[in-house]
Amino acid sequence: MVPINLAGKEQFTDAYLAINPRRVVPTLTLDDGTTIGEVTAIWRYLEEAFPTPPLMGSTPKDKAVVTMWERRAELEGFAAVMEAVRNSAPGLKGRALAGPHDYEQIPALAERSLLRAKHFYADLNARLLDVPFVAGDRFSVADITAVVTVDFATAVIKLPISEEQRPLKRWYDTVSARPSMRA
């Protein structure tokens, strides 16, 4: 594991560009030199290489449900939070979208994204009234995406879990206490 200092713009160095020309993290480099630079592709590789415990589901139905909830967490939560950050952080001026191209910030998107993140919290809280984990009865990649989203939202856009969102708080405390989340 090699940490990349995003605040220091290490992802733009020649050394990192040689690994991932899209200038995004994370990137998994295999022993044979193959690089995999998208989270879902990295998860797929790891799930196939290390299938126990299954984090992407074990039956066709389970795999579909996990994928559905992970995509919802990514598109409705993570994307909203990152849009808020990337369109408001002074250090990301001219870098409103990740990737190899530069885009200017749009402050109105940051405002809308905060509302989207609040809706994500409310929707996730409602989901967690019925199940212990985002995709159902077992911890999965949907929980990983959702907990990273809540971590970013609370720390960076200052959106805490409200007192009324008890199921969300219970889930967050449970998932955050896992040893893998503290690594």
PDB file of C-alpha atoms in Angstrom:
ATOM      1  CA  MET A   1       0.000   0.000   0.000  1.00  0.00           C
ATOM      2  CA  VAL A   2       1.425   3.346  -1.046  1.00  0.00           C
ATOM      3  CA  PRO A   3      -0.455   6.441   0.161  1.00  0.00           C
ATOM      4  CA  ILE A   4      -0.892   9.223  -2.370  1.00  0.00           C
ATOM      5  CA  ASN A   5      -0.927  12.765  -0.969  1.00  0.00           C
ATOM      6  CA  LEU A   6      -3.909  14.285  -2.765  1.00  0.00           C
ATOM      7  CA  ALA A   7      -3.596  17.633  -0.971  1.00  0.00           C
ATOM      8  CA  GLY A   8      -0.006  17.764  -2.180  1.00  0.00           C
ATOM      9  CA  LYS A   9      -1.214  16.901  -5.715  1.00  0.00           C
ATOM     10  CA  GLU A  10       0.986  13.805  -5.804  1.00  0.00           C
ATOM     11  CA  GLN A  11      -1.444  12.231  -8.282  1.00  0.00           C
ATOM     12  CA  PHE A  12      -0.163  14.749 -10.838  1.00  0.00           C
ATOM     13  CA  THR A  13       3.500  13.775 -10.561  1.00  0.00           C
ATOM     14  CA  ASP A  14       5.268  12.005 -13.404  1.00  0.00           C
ATOM     15  CA  ALA A  15       5.729   8.954 -11.166  1.00  0.00           C
ATOM     16  CA  TYR A  16       1.985   8.610 -10.554  1.00  0.00           C
ATOM     17  CA  LEU A  17       1.073   9.463 -14.144  1.00  0.00           C
ATOM     18  CA  ALA A  18       3.217   6.483 -15.200  1.00  0.00           C
ATOM     19  CA  ILE A  19       0.949   4.294 -13.054  1.00  0.00           C
ATOM     20  CA  ASN A  20      -2.394   5.957 -13.823  1.00  0.00           C
ATOM     21  CA  PRO A  21      -2.544   8.570 -16.591  1.00  0.00           C
ATOM     22  CA  ARG A  22      -6.112   9.506 -15.560  1.00  0.00           C
ATOM     23  CA  ARG A  23      -4.654  11.071 -12.364  1.00  0.00           C
ATOM     24  CA  VAL A  24      -7.204   9.433 -10.055  1.00  0.00           C
ATOM     25  CA  VAL A  25      -7.013   7.191  -7.025  1.00  0.00           C
ATOM     26  CA  PRO A  26      -7.102   4.398  -6.112  1.00  0.00           C
ATOM     27  CA  THR A  27      -5.009   2.314  -8.451  1.00  0.00           C
ATOM     28  CA  LEU A  28      -4.176  -1.340  -7.872  1.00  0.00           C
ATOM     29  CA  THR A  29      -0.894  -2.513  -9.387  1.00  0.00           C
ATOM     30  CA  LEU A  30      -0.581  -6.289  -9.777  1.00  0.00           C
ATOM     31  CA  ASP A  31       2.670  -8.249  -9.572  1.00  0.00           C
ATOM     32  CA  ASP A  32       2.760  -8.540 -13.375  1.00  0.00           C
ATOM     33  CA  GLY A  33       2.571  -4.740 -13.747  1.00  0.00           C
ATOM     34  CA  THR A  34      -1.107  -4.576 -14.712  1.00  0.00           C
ATOM     35  CA  THR A  35      -2.813  -1.513 -13.256  1.00  0.00           C
ATOM     36  CA  ILE A  36      -6.489  -1.355 -12.388  1.00  0.00           C
ATOM     37  CA  GLY A  37      -7.749   2.137 -11.727  1.00  0.00           C
ATOM     38  CA  GLU A  38     -11.473   2.036 -10.995  1.00  0.00           C
ATOM     39  CA  VAL A  39     -12.951   1.085  -7.611  1.00  0.00           C
ATOM     40  CA  THR A  40     -15.502  -1.373  -8.982  1.00  0.00           C
ATOM     41  CA  ALA A  41     -12.872  -3.042 -11.155  1.00  0.00           C
ATOM     42  CA  ILE A  42     -10.525  -3.315  -8.152  1.00  0.00           C
ATOM     43  CA  TRP A  43     -13.347  -4.822  -6.105  1.00  0.00           C
ATOM     44  CA  ARG A  44     -14.098  -7.331  -8.873  1.00  0.00           C
ATOM     45  CA  TYR A  45     -10.455  -8.401  -8.999  1.00  0.00           C
ATOM     46  CA  LEU A  46     -10.216  -8.744  -5.214  1.00  0.00           C
ATOM     47  CA  GLU A  47     -13.530 -10.607  -5.002  1.00  0.00           C
ATOM     48  CA  GLU A  48     -12.341 -13.127  -7.598  1.00  0.00           C
ATOM     49  CA  ALA A  49      -8.854 -13.459  -6.095  1.00  0.00           C
ATOM     50  CA  PHE A  50     -10.058 -13.594  -2.463  1.00  0.00           C
ATOM     51  CA  PRO A  51     -13.700 -14.775  -2.509  1.00  0.00           C
ATOM     52  CA  THR A  52     -14.137 -15.224   1.233  1.00  0.00           C
ATOM     53  CA  PRO A  53     -15.973 -13.432   2.653  1.00  0.00           C
ATOM     54  CA  PRO A  54     -18.012 -12.402  -0.388  1.00  0.00           C
ATOM     55  CA  LEU A  55     -18.392  -8.621  -0.342  1.00  0.00           C
ATOM     56  CA  MET A  56     -20.197  -8.462  -3.688  1.00  0.00           C
ATOM     57  CA  GLY A  57     -22.792 -11.160  -2.974  1.00  0.00           C
ATOM     58  CA  SER A  58     -22.837 -14.931  -3.231  1.00  0.00           C
ATOM     59  CA  THR A  59     -25.995 -15.823  -5.193  1.00  0.00           C
ATOM     60  CA  PRO A  60     -27.266 -14.199  -8.386  1.00  0.00           C
ATOM     61  CA  LYS A  61     -30.000 -12.398  -6.423  1.00  0.00           C
ATOM     62  CA  ASP A  62     -27.603 -11.328  -3.664  1.00  0.00           C
ATOM     63  CA  LYS A  63     -25.081 -10.033  -6.220  1.00  0.00           C
ATOM     64  CA  ALA A  64     -27.776  -7.987  -7.947  1.00  0.00           C
ATOM     65  CA  VAL A  65     -29.058  -6.508  -4.671  1.00  0.00           C
ATOM     66  CA  VAL A  66     -25.545  -5.613  -3.507  1.00  0.00           C
ATOM     67  CA  THR A  67     -24.775  -4.011  -6.880  1.00  0.00           C
ATOM     68  CA  MET A  68     -28.041  -2.054  -6.820  1.00  0.00           C
ATOM     69  CA  TRP A  69     -27.417  -0.633  -3.339  1.00  0.00           C
ATOM     70  CA  GLU A  70     -23.747   0.065  -4.017  1.00  0.00           C
ATOM     71  CA  ARG A  71     -24.688   2.033  -7.143  1.00  0.00           C
ATOM     72  CA  ARG A  72     -27.300   3.986  -5.185  1.00  0.00           C
ATOM     73  CA  ALA A  73     -24.729   4.796  -2.508  1.00  0.00           C
ATOM     74  CA  GLU A  74     -22.250   5.872  -5.177  1.00  0.00           C
ATOM     75  CA  LEU A  75     -24.585   7.905  -7.373  1.00  0.00           C
ATOM     76  CA  GLU A  76     -26.936   9.376  -4.768  1.00  0.00           C
ATOM     77  CA  GLY A  77     -24.434   9.769  -1.931  1.00  0.00           C
ATOM     78  CA  PHE A  78     -20.778   9.713  -2.880  1.00  0.00           C
ATOM     79  CA  ALA A  79     -21.245  11.615  -6.145  1.00  0.00           C
ATOM     80  CA  ALA A  80     -23.262  14.302  -4.344  1.00  0.00           C
ATOM     81  CA  VAL A  81     -20.657  14.747  -1.618  1.00  0.00           C
ATOM     82  CA  MET A  82     -17.755  14.825  -4.068  1.00  0.00           C
ATOM     83  CA  GLU A  83     -19.626  17.293  -6.280  1.00  0.00           C
ATOM     84  CA  ALA A  84     -20.068  19.561  -3.255  1.00  0.00           C
ATOM     85  CA  VAL A  85     -16.393  19.290  -2.349  1.00  0.00           C
ATOM     86  CA  ARG A  86     -15.013  19.634  -5.852  1.00  0.00           C
ATOM     87  CA  ASN A  87     -17.179  22.680  -6.603  1.00  0.00           C
ATOM     88  CA  SER A  88     -16.368  24.566  -3.397  1.00  0.00           C
ATOM     89  CA  ALA A  89     -12.861  23.696  -2.163  1.00  0.00           C
ATOM     90  CA  PRO A  90     -10.345  26.437  -3.014  1.00  0.00           C
ATOM     91  CA  GLY A  91      -7.635  23.825  -3.612  1.00  0.00           C
ATOM     92  CA  LEU A  92      -9.731  22.261  -6.371  1.00  0.00           C
ATOM     93  CA  LYS A  93     -10.188  25.445  -8.391  1.00  0.00           C
ATOM     94  CA  GLY A  94     -10.025  24.340 -12.024  1.00  0.00           C
ATOM     95  CA  ARG A  95     -10.328  20.671 -10.989  1.00  0.00           C
ATOM     96  CA  ALA A  96     -14.082  20.367 -10.386  1.00  0.00           C
ATOM     97  CA  LEU A  97     -14.103  16.885 -11.928  1.00  0.00           C
ATOM     98  CA  ALA A  98     -11.597  14.118 -11.329  1.00  0.00           C
ATOM     99  CA  GLY A  99      -9.702  12.762 -14.307  1.00  0.00           C
ATOM    100  CA  PRO A 100      -7.242  13.912 -16.918  1.00  0.00           C
ATOM    101  CA  HIS A 101      -9.079  17.111 -17.921  1.00  0.00           C
ATOM    102  CA  ASP A 102      -9.558  20.391 -16.059  1.00  0.00           C
ATOM    103  CA  TYR A 103     -13.024  21.831 -15.354  1.00  0.00           C
ATOM    104  CA  GLU A 104     -13.993  25.040 -13.558  1.00  0.00           C
ATOM    105  CA  GLN A 105     -16.048  24.955 -10.378  1.00  0.00           C
ATOM    106  CA  ILE A 106     -19.764  25.756 -10.398  1.00  0.00           C
ATOM    107  CA  PRO A 107     -20.721  27.046  -6.913  1.00  0.00           C
ATOM    108  CA  ALA A 108     -24.446  26.371  -7.463  1.00  0.00           C
ATOM    109  CA  LEU A 109     -23.632  22.672  -7.852  1.00  0.00           C
ATOM    110  CA  ALA A 110     -22.066  22.680  -4.397  1.00  0.00           C
ATOM    111  CA  GLU A 111     -25.279  24.071  -2.928  1.00  0.00           C
ATOM    112  CA  ARG A 112     -27.464  21.536  -4.741  1.00  0.00           C
ATOM    113  CA  SER A 113     -25.123  18.723  -3.765  1.00  0.00           C
ATOM    114  CA  LEU A 114     -25.486  19.497  -0.068  1.00  0.00           C
ATOM    115  CA  LEU A 115     -29.241  19.023  -0.480  1.00  0.00           C
ATOM    116  CA  ARG A 116     -28.613  15.760  -2.367  1.00  0.00           C
ATOM    117  CA  ALA A 117     -26.371  14.537   0.468  1.00  0.00           C
ATOM    118  CA  LYS A 118     -29.072  15.366   3.029  1.00  0.00           C
ATOM    119  CA  HIS A 119     -31.557  13.363   0.967  1.00  0.00           C
ATOM    120  CA  PHE A 120     -29.068  10.477   0.795  1.00  0.00           C
ATOM    121  CA  TYR A 121     -28.836  10.441   4.597  1.00  0.00           C
ATOM    122  CA  ALA A 122     -32.632  10.410   4.902  1.00  0.00           C
ATOM    123  CA  ASP A 123     -33.038   7.659   2.303  1.00  0.00           C
ATOM    124  CA  LEU A 124     -30.274   5.549   3.845  1.00  0.00           C
ATOM    125  CA  ASN A 125     -31.777   6.035   7.291  1.00  0.00           C
ATOM    126  CA  ALA A 126     -35.143   4.772   5.982  1.00  0.00           C
ATOM    127  CA  ARG A 127     -33.466   1.748   4.382  1.00  0.00           C
ATOM    128  CA  LEU A 128     -31.639   0.904   7.620  1.00  0.00           C
ATOM    129  CA  LEU A 129     -34.930   0.758   9.546  1.00  0.00           C
ATOM    130  CA  ASP A 130     -35.446  -2.665   7.947  1.00  0.00           C
ATOM    131  CA  VAL A 131     -31.967  -4.177   7.573  1.00  0.00           C
ATOM    132  CA  PRO A 132     -28.686  -4.182   9.531  1.00  0.00           C
ATOM    133  CA  PHE A 133     -26.526  -3.396   6.493  1.00  0.00           C
ATOM    134  CA  VAL A 134     -27.116  -1.354   3.354  1.00  0.00           C
ATOM    135  CA  ALA A 135     -27.733  -4.317   1.025  1.00  0.00           C
ATOM    136  CA  GLY A 136     -29.398  -6.541   3.618  1.00  0.00           C
ATOM    137  CA  ASP A 137     -28.169  -8.926   6.277  1.00  0.00           C
ATOM    138  CA  ARG A 138     -24.428  -8.910   5.508  1.00  0.00           C
ATOM    139  CA  PHE A 139     -21.656  -6.346   5.236  1.00  0.00           C
ATOM    140  CA  SER A 140     -20.879  -5.643   1.567  1.00  0.00           C
ATOM    141  CA  VAL A 141     -19.290  -3.177  -0.829  1.00  0.00           C
ATOM    142  CA  ALA A 142     -22.510  -1.152  -0.526  1.00  0.00           C
ATOM    143  CA  ASP A 143     -21.585  -0.498   3.112  1.00  0.00           C
ATOM    144  CA  ILE A 144     -18.047   0.470   2.128  1.00  0.00           C
ATOM    145  CA  THR A 145     -19.276   3.073  -0.355  1.00  0.00           C
ATOM    146  CA  ALA A 146     -21.879   4.374   2.072  1.00  0.00           C
ATOM    147  CA  VAL A 147     -19.514   4.662   5.061  1.00  0.00           C
ATOM    148  CA  VAL A 148     -16.862   6.445   2.985  1.00  0.00           C
ATOM    149  CA  THR A 149     -19.610   8.802   1.814  1.00  0.00           C
ATOM    150  CA  VAL A 150     -20.730   9.566   5.369  1.00  0.00           C
ATOM    151  CA  ASP A 151     -17.109   9.992   6.475  1.00  0.00           C
ATOM    152  CA  PHE A 152     -16.479  12.570   3.718  1.00  0.00           C
ATOM    153  CA  ALA A 153     -19.811  14.280   4.308  1.00  0.00           C
ATOM    154  CA  THR A 154     -19.289  14.689   8.049  1.00  0.00           C
ATOM    155  CA  ALA A 155     -15.645  15.740   7.792  1.00  0.00           C
ATOM    156  CA  VAL A 156     -15.517  17.823   4.637  1.00  0.00           C
ATOM    157  CA  ILE A 157     -18.962  19.299   3.970  1.00  0.00           C
ATOM    158  CA  LYS A 158     -19.830  19.327   7.698  1.00  0.00           C
ATOM    159  CA  LEU A 159     -22.997  17.232   7.414  1.00  0.00           C
ATOM    160  CA  PRO A 160     -23.386  15.265  10.660  1.00  0.00           C
ATOM    161  CA  ILE A 161     -25.815  12.412  11.179  1.00  0.00           C
ATOM    162  CA  SER A 162     -28.791  13.981  12.964  1.00  0.00           C
ATOM    163  CA  GLU A 163     -30.102  12.782  16.332  1.00  0.00           C
ATOM    164  CA  GLU A 164     -33.317  11.629  14.636  1.00  0.00           C
ATOM    165  CA  GLN A 165     -31.454   9.328  12.243  1.00  0.00           C
ATOM    166  CA  ARG A 166     -30.972   6.521  14.764  1.00  0.00           C
ATOM    167  CA  PRO A 167     -30.833   3.629  12.268  1.00  0.00           C
ATOM    168  CA  LEU A 168     -28.188   5.470  10.257  1.00  0.00           C
ATOM    169  CA  LYS A 169     -26.182   6.207  13.422  1.00  0.00           C
ATOM    170  CA  ARG A 170     -26.447   2.571  14.602  1.00  0.00           C
ATOM    171  CA  TRP A 171     -25.241   1.306  11.220  1.00  0.00           C
ATOM    172  CA  TYR A 172     -22.463   3.911  11.000  1.00  0.00           C
ATOM    173  CA  ASP A 173     -21.132   3.060  14.467  1.00  0.00           C
ATOM    174  CA  THR A 174     -21.234  -0.675  13.695  1.00  0.00           C
ATOM    175  CA  VAL A 175     -19.516  -0.408  10.326  1.00  0.00           C
ATOM    176  CA  SER A 176     -16.960   2.156  11.512  1.00  0.00           C
ATOM    177  CA  ALA A 177     -15.924  -0.138  14.381  1.00  0.00           C
ATOM    178  CA  ARG A 178     -14.833  -2.908  11.990  1.00  0.00           C
ATOM    179  CA  PRO A 179     -11.038  -3.425  12.086  1.00  0.00           C
ATOM    180  CA  SER A 180     -10.864  -3.042   8.292  1.00  0.00           C
ATOM    181  CA  MET A 181     -12.383   0.429   8.533  1.00  0.00           C
ATOM    182  CA  ARG A 182      -9.665   1.557  10.913  1.00  0.00           C
ATOM    183  CA  ALA A 183      -6.818   0.266   8.726  1.00  0.00           C
TER     184      ALA A 183
END
